[in-house]
PDB file of C-alpha atoms in Angstrom:
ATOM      1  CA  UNK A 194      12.900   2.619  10.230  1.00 86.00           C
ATOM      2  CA  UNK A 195      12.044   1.275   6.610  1.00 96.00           C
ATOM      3  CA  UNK A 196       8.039   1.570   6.316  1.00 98.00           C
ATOM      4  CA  UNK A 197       6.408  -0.440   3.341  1.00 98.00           C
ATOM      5  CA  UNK A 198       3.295   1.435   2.237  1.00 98.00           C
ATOM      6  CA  UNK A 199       0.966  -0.217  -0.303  1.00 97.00           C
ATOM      7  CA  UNK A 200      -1.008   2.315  -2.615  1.00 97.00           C
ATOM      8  CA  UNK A 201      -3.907   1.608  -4.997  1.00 95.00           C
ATOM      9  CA  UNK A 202      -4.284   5.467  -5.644  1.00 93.00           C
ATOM     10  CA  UNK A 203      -7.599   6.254  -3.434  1.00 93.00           C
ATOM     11  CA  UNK A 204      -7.079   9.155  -1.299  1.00 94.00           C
ATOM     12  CA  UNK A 205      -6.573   6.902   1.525  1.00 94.00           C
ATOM     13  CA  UNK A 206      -3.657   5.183   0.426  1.00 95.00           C
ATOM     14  CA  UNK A 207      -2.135   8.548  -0.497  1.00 96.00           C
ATOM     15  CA  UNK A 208      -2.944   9.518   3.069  1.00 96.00           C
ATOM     16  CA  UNK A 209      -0.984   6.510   4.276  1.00 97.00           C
ATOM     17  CA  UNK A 210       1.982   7.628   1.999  1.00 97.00           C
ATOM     18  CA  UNK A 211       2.059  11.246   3.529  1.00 96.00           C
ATOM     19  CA  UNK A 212       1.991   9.928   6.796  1.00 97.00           C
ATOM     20  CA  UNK A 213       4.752   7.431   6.275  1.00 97.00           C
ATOM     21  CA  UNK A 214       6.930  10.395   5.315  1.00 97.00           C
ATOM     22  CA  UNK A 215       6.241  12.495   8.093  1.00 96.00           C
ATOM     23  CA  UNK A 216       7.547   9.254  10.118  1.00 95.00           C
ATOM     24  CA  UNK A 217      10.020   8.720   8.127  1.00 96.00           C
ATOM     25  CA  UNK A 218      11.388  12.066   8.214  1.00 94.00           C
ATOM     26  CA  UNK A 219      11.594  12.123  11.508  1.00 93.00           C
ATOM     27  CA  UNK A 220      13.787   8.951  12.525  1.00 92.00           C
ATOM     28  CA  UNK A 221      15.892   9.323   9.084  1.00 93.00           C
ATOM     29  CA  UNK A 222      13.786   6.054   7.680  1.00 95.00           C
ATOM     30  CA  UNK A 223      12.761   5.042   4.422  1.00 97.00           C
ATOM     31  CA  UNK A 224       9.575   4.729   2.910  1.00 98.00           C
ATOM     32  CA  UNK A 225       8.979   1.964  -0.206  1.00 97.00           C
ATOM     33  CA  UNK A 226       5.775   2.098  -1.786  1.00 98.00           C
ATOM     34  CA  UNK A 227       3.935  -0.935  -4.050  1.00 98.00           C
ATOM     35  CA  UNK A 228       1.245  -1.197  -6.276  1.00 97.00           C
ATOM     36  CA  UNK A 229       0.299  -4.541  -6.363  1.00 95.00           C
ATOM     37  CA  UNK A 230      -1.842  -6.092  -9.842  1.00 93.00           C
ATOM     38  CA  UNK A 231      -3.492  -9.061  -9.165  1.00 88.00           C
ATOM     39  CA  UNK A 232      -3.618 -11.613 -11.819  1.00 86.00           C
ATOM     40  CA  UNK A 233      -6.502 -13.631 -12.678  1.00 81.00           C
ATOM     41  CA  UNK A 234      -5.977 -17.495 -12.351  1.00 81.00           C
ATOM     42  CA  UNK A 235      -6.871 -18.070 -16.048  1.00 81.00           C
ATOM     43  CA  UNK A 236      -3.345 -15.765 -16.757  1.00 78.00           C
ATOM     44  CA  UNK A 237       0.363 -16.770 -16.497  1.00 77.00           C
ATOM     45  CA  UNK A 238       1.251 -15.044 -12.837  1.00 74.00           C
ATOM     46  CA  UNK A 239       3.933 -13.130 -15.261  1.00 80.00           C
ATOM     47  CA  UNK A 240       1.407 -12.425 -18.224  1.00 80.00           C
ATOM     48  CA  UNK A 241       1.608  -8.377 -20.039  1.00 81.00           C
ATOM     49  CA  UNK A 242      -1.171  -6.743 -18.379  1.00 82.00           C
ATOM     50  CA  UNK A 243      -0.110  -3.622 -20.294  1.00 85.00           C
ATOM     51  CA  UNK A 244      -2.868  -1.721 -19.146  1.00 90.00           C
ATOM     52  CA  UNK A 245      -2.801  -2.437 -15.744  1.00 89.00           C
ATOM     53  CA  UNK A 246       0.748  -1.628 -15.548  1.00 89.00           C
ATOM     54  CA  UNK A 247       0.646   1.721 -16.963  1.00 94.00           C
ATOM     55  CA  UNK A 248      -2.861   2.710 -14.229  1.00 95.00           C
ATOM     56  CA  UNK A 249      -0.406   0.787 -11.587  1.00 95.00           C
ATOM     57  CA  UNK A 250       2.562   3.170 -13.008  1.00 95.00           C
ATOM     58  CA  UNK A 251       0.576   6.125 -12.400  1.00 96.00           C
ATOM     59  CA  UNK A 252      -0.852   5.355  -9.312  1.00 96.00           C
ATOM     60  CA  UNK A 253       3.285   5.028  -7.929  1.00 97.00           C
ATOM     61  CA  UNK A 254       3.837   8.525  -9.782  1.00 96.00           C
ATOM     62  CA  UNK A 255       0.938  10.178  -7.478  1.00 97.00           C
ATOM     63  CA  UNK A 256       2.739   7.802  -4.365  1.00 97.00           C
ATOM     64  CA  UNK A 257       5.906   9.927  -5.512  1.00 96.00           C
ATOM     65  CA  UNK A 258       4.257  13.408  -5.754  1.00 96.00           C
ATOM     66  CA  UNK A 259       2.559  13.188  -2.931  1.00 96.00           C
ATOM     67  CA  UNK A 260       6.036  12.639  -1.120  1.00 96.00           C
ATOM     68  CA  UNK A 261       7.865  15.150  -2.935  1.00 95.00           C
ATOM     69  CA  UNK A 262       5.013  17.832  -1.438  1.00 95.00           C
ATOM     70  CA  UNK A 263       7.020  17.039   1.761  1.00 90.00           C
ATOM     71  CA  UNK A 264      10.564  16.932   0.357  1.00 93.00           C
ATOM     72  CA  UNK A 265      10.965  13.589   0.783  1.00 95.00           C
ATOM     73  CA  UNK A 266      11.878  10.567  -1.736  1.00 94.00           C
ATOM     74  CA  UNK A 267      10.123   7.462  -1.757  1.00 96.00           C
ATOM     75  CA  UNK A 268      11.361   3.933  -3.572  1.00 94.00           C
ATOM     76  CA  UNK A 269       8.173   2.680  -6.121  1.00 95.00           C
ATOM     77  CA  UNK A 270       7.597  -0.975  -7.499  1.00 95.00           C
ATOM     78  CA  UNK A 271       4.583  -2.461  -9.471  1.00 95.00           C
ATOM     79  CA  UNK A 272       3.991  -6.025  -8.669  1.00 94.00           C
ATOM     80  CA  UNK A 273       2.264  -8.891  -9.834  1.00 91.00           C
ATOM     81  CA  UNK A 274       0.424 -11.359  -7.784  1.00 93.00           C
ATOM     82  CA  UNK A 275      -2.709 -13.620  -6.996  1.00 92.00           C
ATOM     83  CA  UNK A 276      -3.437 -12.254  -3.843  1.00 93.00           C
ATOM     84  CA  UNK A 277      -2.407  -8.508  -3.133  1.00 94.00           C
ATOM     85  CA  UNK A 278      -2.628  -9.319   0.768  1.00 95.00           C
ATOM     86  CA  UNK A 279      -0.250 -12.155   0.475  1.00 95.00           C
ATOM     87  CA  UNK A 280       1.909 -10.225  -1.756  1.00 96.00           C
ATOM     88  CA  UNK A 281       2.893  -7.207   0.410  1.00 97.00           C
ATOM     89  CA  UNK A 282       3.698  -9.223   3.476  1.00 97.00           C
ATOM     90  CA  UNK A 283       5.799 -11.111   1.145  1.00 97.00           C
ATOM     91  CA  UNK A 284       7.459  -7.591   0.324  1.00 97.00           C
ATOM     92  CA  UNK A 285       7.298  -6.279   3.940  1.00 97.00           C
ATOM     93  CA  UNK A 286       9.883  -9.433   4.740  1.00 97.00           C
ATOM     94  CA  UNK A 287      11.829  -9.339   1.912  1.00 96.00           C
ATOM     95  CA  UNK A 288      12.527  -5.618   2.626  1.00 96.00           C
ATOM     96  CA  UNK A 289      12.527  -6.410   6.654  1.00 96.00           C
ATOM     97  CA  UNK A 290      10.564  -3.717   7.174  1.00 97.00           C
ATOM     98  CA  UNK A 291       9.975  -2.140  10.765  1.00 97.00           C
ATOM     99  CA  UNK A 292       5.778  -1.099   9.471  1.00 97.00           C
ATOM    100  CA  UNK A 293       3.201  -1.582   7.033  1.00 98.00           C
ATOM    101  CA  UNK A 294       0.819   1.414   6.463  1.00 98.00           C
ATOM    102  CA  UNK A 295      -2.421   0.915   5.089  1.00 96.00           C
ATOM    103  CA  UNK A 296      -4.452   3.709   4.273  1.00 94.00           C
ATOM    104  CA  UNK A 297      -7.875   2.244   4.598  1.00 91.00           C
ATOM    105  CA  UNK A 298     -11.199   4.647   3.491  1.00 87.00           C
ATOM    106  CA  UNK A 299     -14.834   4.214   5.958  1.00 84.00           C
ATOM    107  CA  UNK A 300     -16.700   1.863   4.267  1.00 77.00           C
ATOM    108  CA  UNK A 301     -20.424   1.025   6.251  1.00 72.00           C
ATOM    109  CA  UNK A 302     -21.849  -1.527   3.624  1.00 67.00           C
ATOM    110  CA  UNK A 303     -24.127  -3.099   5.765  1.00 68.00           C
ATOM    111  CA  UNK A 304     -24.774  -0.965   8.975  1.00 65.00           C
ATOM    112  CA  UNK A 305     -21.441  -1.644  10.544  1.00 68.00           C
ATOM    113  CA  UNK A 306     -17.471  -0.403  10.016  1.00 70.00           C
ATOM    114  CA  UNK A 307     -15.934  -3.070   7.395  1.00 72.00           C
ATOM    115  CA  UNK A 308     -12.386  -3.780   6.925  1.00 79.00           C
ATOM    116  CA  UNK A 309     -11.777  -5.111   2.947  1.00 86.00           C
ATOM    117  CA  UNK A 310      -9.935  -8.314   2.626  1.00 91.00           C
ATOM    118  CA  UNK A 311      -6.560  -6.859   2.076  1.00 93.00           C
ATOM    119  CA  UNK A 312      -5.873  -4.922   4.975  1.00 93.00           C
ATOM    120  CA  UNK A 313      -7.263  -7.575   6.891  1.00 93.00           C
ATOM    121  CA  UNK A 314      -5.090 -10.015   5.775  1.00 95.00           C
ATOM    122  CA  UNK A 315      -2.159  -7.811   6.278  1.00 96.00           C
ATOM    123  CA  UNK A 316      -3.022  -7.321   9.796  1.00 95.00           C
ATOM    124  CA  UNK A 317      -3.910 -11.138  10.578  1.00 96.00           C
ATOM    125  CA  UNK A 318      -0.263 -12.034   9.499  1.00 96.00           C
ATOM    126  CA  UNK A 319       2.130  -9.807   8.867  1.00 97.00           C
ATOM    127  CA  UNK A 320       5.047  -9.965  11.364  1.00 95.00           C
ATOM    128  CA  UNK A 321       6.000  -6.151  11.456  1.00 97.00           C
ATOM    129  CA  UNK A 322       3.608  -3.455  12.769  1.00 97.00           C
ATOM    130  CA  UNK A 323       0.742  -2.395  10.823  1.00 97.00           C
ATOM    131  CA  UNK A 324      -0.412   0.509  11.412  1.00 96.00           C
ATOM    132  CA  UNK A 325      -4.434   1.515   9.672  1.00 95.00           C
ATOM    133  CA  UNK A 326      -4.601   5.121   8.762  1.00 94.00           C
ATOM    134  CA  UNK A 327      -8.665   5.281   8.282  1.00 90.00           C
ATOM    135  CA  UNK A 328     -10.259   8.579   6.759  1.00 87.00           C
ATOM    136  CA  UNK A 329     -12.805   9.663   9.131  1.00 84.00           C
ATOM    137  CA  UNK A 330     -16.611   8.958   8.110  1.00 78.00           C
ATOM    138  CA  UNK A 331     -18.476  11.489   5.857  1.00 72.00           C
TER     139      UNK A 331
END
């Protein structure tokens, strides 16, 4: 199986990536990770966002470590894009991968359980599996 796992370097996304090993590990799959920048309209969708890229490169180096804790190696790219939701289904069928996994935390703005616009998106229409890996509630 090749599992895409998008990180933004919260705990759950790291979560995600440590789960996505232990899957992987077991049916001799592949895990690729992605950091996705997203690029203000008023900047060229290419445009040096040095500083983003370097908090984006160390977000994929703490993807990596936390695979390496299991012995396991993990594929890394930075990306830009308008719309980070857009962006790794874009990825997920480029790579054909068999499952996206999200890493999402518990977020209870406003009385009830709220999914943020990206992992939303993914799930509305990505074509693969997608599997949410929430942390529990505090």
């Amino acid at each position: 199986k090749s599992i895409l796992v998008p990180v933004n370097g919260t705990e759950a996304s790291l979560m995600a990536v440590d789960f996505a090993c232990m899957i992987a590990k077991r049916t001799r799959g592949k895990v690729h990770v992605v950091h996705v920048i997203e690029v203000r309209r008023a900047l060229a969708l290419d445009a040096d966002l040095t500083d983003e890229a370097q908090r984006g490169e160390d977000i994929l180096s703490q993807a990596e470590a936390t695979a390496h804790r299991q012995d396991f190696d993990v594929e890394g790219d930075l990306l830009q894009a308008r719309d980070a939701g857009h962006a790794i289904v874009d990825e997920a069928v480029e790579r054909q991968a068999d499952a996206i996994i999200i890493g999402v935390p518990y977020r209870k703005p406003f009385g009830d359980f709220e999914l943020s616009k990206v992992p939303a998106h993914v799930l509305k229409t990505a074509q693969c599996e997608v599997i949410l890996l929430r942390l529990p509630a505090d």
